Amino acid sequence: MAKKRPQTKATKPQRKDGARAAGANGSVPVVGGREPCPCGSGRRYKACHGRAAAHAVTELVQRPFEGLPGECDWVAMRELVPAATAELTLKDGLPEGVPSVTLATVLPMAWPALRRDDGSVLLGLQNDTSSGDLSRDLADTLQRALTAEPGSPVAAQRASAEGPRLQDLLDTSAAFQPTVHSGFEFWIPDSAENASPEVAASLERANAAAIPTVKLSGVDAAYWCQTPEKNHLRWVMTHPEEKLLDALARLHAAGTSSLGEGTRLVGSFRAHGLVVPVWDLPSGMGADECEKPAAELAERLATALASDAPLTAEERRARGGLTNRQVTLS
């Protein structure tokens, strides 16, 4: 049910000088984990300040995009949509020499970010991150991209545990409007003929792996996609998980959870703290044909969410089936 991410070439950052732990501020200390802590406590680094650093790096933020406008679409762009962009508005305005900042699902060569020749910034969303807080990692990459030399990519590095998050840098009153693309030509502003051989090869691989995807216009954060066997609708929702599963179970038991003939609710993903119900669709059912059924389902779901009645035996069985078919992406 999940999309395959473009197989772009990426090089993971390698640690140097043996097994050195990250410092409390995200930097690499000058001592190893078994050496005395630089603070002078007399204890080993891993038992002193290294303990807090390790906790800061590994602690998982369940909903990294919570508080940002379009949280559901952030999750979709991170996990479900192959090629999409969205303009970002900075809280303090654009720095001099930076005409725009654009979020992109993925960038050539799997770069974390790119400062184009004209000074504009592209921030990649589908990259491995060094800590459990995706928002903080992306904010660090964004800050470095804003000051990078024009025409250069931004490399991955460990973010400071005390650094800002996206919620600190972005204007949360600005709308978030993703644009879904059929391919990755947005990487190259002028023409693919001007791309370097490496970027051209990365573009070819990414386009070959991309699953056709369309964002529905009538409901929020619902994405139609086409696969060789069948089509799917994947709908990111912010409702509390237990409440949403109860509501979907009520609809499923009543025979009203589908999007029409030949469609069925098959399960859900759990991604970045949100639930993403998934429907199988006939191969002939396109995105336009999903619009009306999806809007009607949204109304039925709202009614089911408002119910506080205990689940019936049939509804509990339906809920169990949905829970058994739930997959955690992140």
Coordinates of C-alpha atoms in Angstrom, one line a residue:
M1 CA 0.0 0.0 0.0
A2 CA 2.9 2.3 0.6
K3 CA 4.7 4.1 -2.2
K4 CA 8.3 3.2 -3.1
R5 CA 10.6 6.1 -2.6
P6 CA 12.7 7.1 -5.6
Q7 CA 15.9 5.1 -5.7
T8 CA 18.2 8.1 -5.7
K9 CA 21.8 7.7 -4.9
A10 CA 22.6 8.7 -1.4
T11 CA 25.7 8.5 0.8
K12 CA 25.1 8.2 4.5
P13 CA 27.4 10.3 6.7
Q14 CA 30.1 8.2 8.2
R15 CA 31.5 8.6 11.7
K16 CA 35.2 9.2 12.0
D17 CA 37.8 8.6 14.7
G18 CA 36.2 5.5 16.1
A19 CA 33.1 5.3 18.2
R20 CA 32.6 8.9 19.4
A21 CA 29.3 10.0 20.8
A22 CA 27.5 13.2 20.0
G23 CA 27.9 16.0 22.5
A24 CA 25.0 17.7 24.3
N25 CA 24.8 20.4 21.7
G26 CA 24.9 18.0 18.8
S27 CA 28.6 18.4 18.0
V28 CA 31.1 15.6 18.1
P29 CA 33.2 15.8 21.3
V30 CA 37.0 15.5 21.4
V31 CA 36.8 12.4 23.7
G32 CA 35.3 9.0 23.3
G33 CA 32.5 7.6 25.4
R34 CA 34.9 5.8 27.8
E35 CA 37.2 8.8 28.3
P36 CA 36.8 11.4 31.1
C37 CA 34.0 13.9 30.5
P38 CA 35.3 17.3 29.4
C39 CA 33.1 18.9 32.1
G40 CA 35.6 17.9 34.7
S41 CA 33.3 15.7 36.8
G42 CA 35.8 12.8 36.7
R43 CA 33.2 10.4 35.3
R44 CA 33.3 8.8 31.8
Y45 CA 31.7 10.9 29.1
K46 CA 29.0 8.2 28.4
A47 CA 28.0 8.2 32.0
C48 CA 27.9 12.0 32.3
H49 CA 27.0 14.5 29.6
G50 CA 27.0 11.8 27.0
R51 CA 24.0 10.2 28.6
A52 CA 21.9 13.4 28.0
A53 CA 23.2 13.6 24.5
A54 CA 22.3 10.0 23.7
H55 CA 18.8 10.6 25.1
A56 CA 18.4 13.7 23.1
V57 CA 19.4 12.0 19.9
T58 CA 17.3 8.9 20.3
E59 CA 14.1 10.3 21.9
L60 CA 11.3 10.0 19.3
V61 CA 8.9 12.8 18.7
Q62 CA 5.7 11.0 17.7
R63 CA 4.1 14.0 15.8
P64 CA 7.0 16.1 14.5
F65 CA 4.7 18.2 12.3
E66 CA 2.1 18.9 15.0
G67 CA 1.3 22.7 15.1
L68 CA 2.3 23.3 11.5
P69 CA -0.5 24.2 9.0
G70 CA -1.3 21.2 6.8
E71 CA 0.2 18.6 9.2
C72 CA -1.6 15.8 7.3
D73 CA -0.1 17.0 4.0
W74 CA 3.4 17.1 5.6
V75 CA 3.0 13.5 6.6
A76 CA 1.7 12.6 3.1
M77 CA 4.7 14.3 1.4
R78 CA 7.1 12.6 3.8
E79 CA 5.7 9.0 3.4
L80 CA 3.2 8.6 0.6
V81 CA 3.7 11.1 -2.3
P82 CA 6.6 10.5 -4.7
A83 CA 6.9 14.0 -6.3
A84 CA 5.5 17.2 -4.7
T85 CA 6.5 20.7 -3.6
A86 CA 5.1 23.3 -1.3
E87 CA 6.2 26.9 -0.8
L88 CA 7.3 27.7 2.8
T89 CA 6.8 31.0 4.5
L90 CA 9.5 31.9 7.1
K91 CA 8.4 33.6 10.4
D92 CA 11.0 36.3 10.1
G93 CA 10.7 36.7 6.3
L94 CA 13.2 35.7 3.6
P95 CA 16.8 36.6 4.1
E96 CA 18.4 38.9 1.6
G97 CA 19.4 37.0 -1.5
V98 CA 16.9 34.2 -0.9
P99 CA 13.9 34.7 -3.2
S100 CA 12.0 31.6 -2.1
V101 CA 12.0 28.5 0.1
T102 CA 10.4 25.4 -1.3
L103 CA 9.7 22.1 0.4
A104 CA 10.2 19.1 -1.9
T105 CA 9.5 15.4 -1.3
V106 CA 13.0 14.4 -2.5
L107 CA 15.9 16.1 -4.2
P108 CA 18.5 14.8 -6.7
M109 CA 21.2 12.6 -5.2
A110 CA 19.0 12.5 -2.0
W111 CA 20.5 15.8 -1.0
P112 CA 19.0 17.2 2.3
A113 CA 18.7 20.6 0.8
L114 CA 19.9 22.7 -2.2
R115 CA 20.7 26.4 -2.7
R116 CA 20.1 27.1 -6.3
D117 CA 22.2 29.5 -8.4
D118 CA 19.5 32.2 -8.0
G119 CA 19.7 31.9 -4.2
S120 CA 16.4 30.0 -3.8
V121 CA 16.3 27.1 -1.4
L122 CA 14.9 23.6 -1.9
L123 CA 14.4 21.6 1.3
G124 CA 14.2 17.8 0.9
L125 CA 11.6 16.0 3.2
Q126 CA 12.3 12.3 2.4
N127 CA 15.7 11.9 3.9
D128 CA 17.1 9.9 6.8
T129 CA 17.6 12.1 9.9
S130 CA 20.1 11.9 12.8
S131 CA 17.7 12.2 15.7
G132 CA 14.2 11.3 16.8
D133 CA 12.9 14.8 16.1
L134 CA 12.3 15.1 12.4
S135 CA 11.2 18.7 12.8
R136 CA 14.4 19.8 14.5
D137 CA 16.6 18.0 11.9
L138 CA 14.7 19.7 9.0
A139 CA 15.0 23.1 10.7
D140 CA 18.8 22.6 11.1
T141 CA 19.1 21.7 7.4
L142 CA 16.9 24.7 6.4
Q143 CA 19.0 27.2 8.5
R144 CA 22.2 25.9 6.8
A145 CA 20.6 26.1 3.4
L146 CA 19.7 29.7 3.9
T147 CA 23.4 30.6 4.3
A148 CA 24.9 28.1 1.8
E149 CA 26.7 29.3 -1.3
P150 CA 24.4 29.6 -4.2
G151 CA 24.6 26.6 -6.5
S152 CA 25.6 24.2 -3.8
P153 CA 23.8 21.3 -2.0
V154 CA 23.7 21.0 1.7
A155 CA 25.2 18.0 3.3
A156 CA 23.6 16.0 6.2
Q157 CA 24.9 16.6 9.7
R158 CA 23.8 16.0 13.2
A159 CA 21.4 18.7 14.5
S160 CA 21.9 20.4 17.8
A161 CA 19.6 19.0 20.5
E162 CA 19.0 22.6 21.5
G163 CA 18.4 23.9 18.0
P164 CA 15.1 25.3 16.7
R165 CA 12.3 23.2 15.2
L166 CA 10.3 24.0 12.0
Q167 CA 7.6 25.3 14.3
D168 CA 10.0 28.0 15.4
L169 CA 11.2 29.0 11.9
L170 CA 8.0 28.9 9.8
D171 CA 5.0 31.2 9.8
T172 CA 2.3 29.0 11.2
S173 CA -0.4 31.4 10.1
A174 CA 0.5 30.9 6.4
A175 CA -1.3 28.3 4.3
F176 CA 0.4 25.1 3.3
Q177 CA -0.5 24.1 -0.3
P178 CA 1.2 21.0 -1.8
T179 CA 1.5 20.7 -5.5
V180 CA 1.8 17.1 -6.7
H181 CA 3.9 16.6 -9.8
S182 CA 4.0 13.7 -12.3
G183 CA 7.8 13.6 -12.2
F184 CA 10.8 15.3 -10.8
E185 CA 11.5 17.9 -13.5
F186 CA 11.0 20.6 -10.9
W187 CA 14.5 19.8 -9.8
I188 CA 15.8 21.7 -12.8
P189 CA 14.3 25.2 -13.2
D190 CA 15.2 25.6 -16.9
S191 CA 15.7 22.4 -18.8
A192 CA 16.9 18.9 -18.1
E193 CA 19.5 19.4 -20.8
N194 CA 21.3 21.7 -18.5
A195 CA 21.6 19.1 -15.7
S196 CA 24.9 17.5 -14.8
P197 CA 25.3 13.8 -15.7
E198 CA 24.8 12.8 -12.0
V199 CA 21.6 14.8 -11.6
A200 CA 20.3 13.6 -15.0
A201 CA 20.8 10.0 -14.0
S202 CA 19.2 10.6 -10.6
L203 CA 16.2 12.3 -12.4
E204 CA 15.8 9.3 -14.7
R205 CA 15.8 6.8 -11.8
A206 CA 13.4 8.9 -9.7
N207 CA 10.9 9.3 -12.6
A208 CA 11.0 5.6 -13.3
A209 CA 10.2 4.7 -9.7
A210 CA 7.4 7.3 -9.2
I211 CA 3.9 6.1 -8.7
P212 CA 1.3 8.3 -10.4
T213 CA -0.4 10.3 -7.6
V214 CA -3.1 12.9 -7.4
K215 CA -4.3 15.0 -4.4
L216 CA -8.1 15.1 -4.2
S217 CA -9.6 18.6 -4.1
G218 CA -12.8 18.0 -2.3
V219 CA -11.4 16.7 1.0
D220 CA -8.3 17.3 3.0
A221 CA -5.1 15.3 2.6
A222 CA -6.5 12.4 0.5
Y223 CA -4.3 11.1 -2.2
W224 CA -5.2 8.8 -5.1
C225 CA -2.4 6.6 -6.5
Q226 CA -2.1 4.2 -9.4
T227 CA -0.3 0.9 -9.3
P228 CA 0.0 -1.9 -11.9
E229 CA -2.5 -4.2 -10.0
K230 CA -5.1 -1.7 -8.7
N231 CA -5.5 1.9 -7.6
H232 CA -5.6 3.2 -4.0
L233 CA -6.9 6.1 -2.0
R234 CA -4.7 7.0 1.0
W235 CA -6.2 9.6 3.4
V236 CA -4.2 11.2 6.2
M237 CA -6.4 12.1 9.2
T238 CA -5.7 13.9 12.5
H239 CA -8.5 12.3 14.5
P240 CA -7.3 10.5 17.6
E241 CA -6.4 6.9 16.6
E242 CA -8.7 5.0 19.0
K243 CA -11.6 7.3 18.1
L244 CA -11.0 7.0 14.4
L245 CA -10.7 3.2 14.5
D246 CA -14.0 3.0 16.4
A247 CA -15.7 5.2 13.8
L248 CA -14.3 3.3 10.8
A249 CA -15.4 0.0 12.5
R250 CA -18.9 1.4 12.8
L251 CA -19.0 2.2 9.1
H252 CA -17.4 -1.1 8.2
A253 CA -19.9 -3.1 10.2
A254 CA -22.7 -1.1 8.6
G255 CA -21.4 -1.7 5.1
T256 CA -20.8 2.0 4.5
S257 CA -17.0 2.2 4.7
S258 CA -16.4 1.8 1.0
L259 CA -16.1 4.4 -1.8
G260 CA -18.6 2.6 -4.0
E261 CA -18.8 -0.6 -6.0
G262 CA -15.6 -2.5 -6.3
T263 CA -13.9 -0.5 -3.6
R264 CA -13.1 -1.5 0.0
L265 CA -11.4 -0.2 3.1
V266 CA -8.4 -2.5 3.5
G267 CA -6.6 -1.2 6.5
S268 CA -4.4 1.8 7.5
F269 CA -1.0 3.1 8.1
R270 CA 0.3 4.8 11.2
A271 CA 2.8 7.6 10.2
H272 CA 4.2 10.3 12.4
G273 CA 1.5 10.0 15.0
L274 CA -1.4 10.1 12.5
V275 CA -3.6 7.4 11.0
V276 CA -3.9 6.9 7.2
P277 CA -6.8 4.7 6.2
V278 CA -6.4 3.0 2.8
W279 CA -9.0 2.0 0.2
D280 CA -8.5 -0.4 -2.7
L281 CA -10.0 0.9 -5.9
P282 CA -10.7 -0.7 -9.3
S283 CA -7.9 0.0 -11.8
G284 CA -10.4 1.9 -13.9
M285 CA -11.3 4.3 -11.0
G286 CA -9.4 7.5 -11.4
A287 CA -8.9 10.5 -9.0
D288 CA -11.9 12.4 -10.4
E289 CA -14.2 9.5 -9.8
C290 CA -13.1 9.5 -6.1
E291 CA -14.1 13.1 -5.4
K292 CA -17.8 12.6 -4.8
P293 CA -17.6 9.3 -2.9
A294 CA -14.8 10.7 -0.7
A295 CA -16.9 13.7 0.2
E296 CA -19.9 11.5 1.0
L297 CA -17.7 9.2 3.1
A298 CA -16.3 12.3 5.0
E299 CA -19.9 13.1 6.1
R300 CA -20.6 9.5 7.2
L301 CA -17.3 9.4 9.1
A302 CA -18.1 12.7 10.9
T303 CA -21.4 11.2 12.1
A304 CA -19.6 8.0 13.3
L305 CA -16.9 10.1 15.1
A306 CA -19.6 11.9 17.0
S307 CA -21.1 8.7 18.4
D308 CA -20.2 7.7 22.0
A309 CA -22.2 4.5 22.0
P310 CA -20.3 1.3 22.9
L311 CA -19.3 -0.8 19.9
T312 CA -21.5 -3.7 19.1
A313 CA -20.1 -7.3 18.8
E314 CA -20.1 -6.9 15.0
E315 CA -18.4 -3.5 15.2
R316 CA -15.7 -4.9 17.6
R317 CA -15.0 -7.7 15.1
A318 CA -14.7 -5.1 12.3
R319 CA -12.4 -3.0 14.5
G320 CA -10.2 -6.0 15.2
G321 CA -9.8 -6.7 11.5
L322 CA -8.8 -3.1 10.9
T323 CA -6.3 -3.1 13.7
N324 CA -4.7 -6.3 12.5
R325 CA -4.2 -4.7 9.1
Q326 CA -2.6 -1.6 10.4
V327 CA 1.1 -1.0 9.4
T328 CA 3.4 1.5 11.1
L329 CA 5.5 3.5 8.7
S330 CA 7.2 5.7 11.2

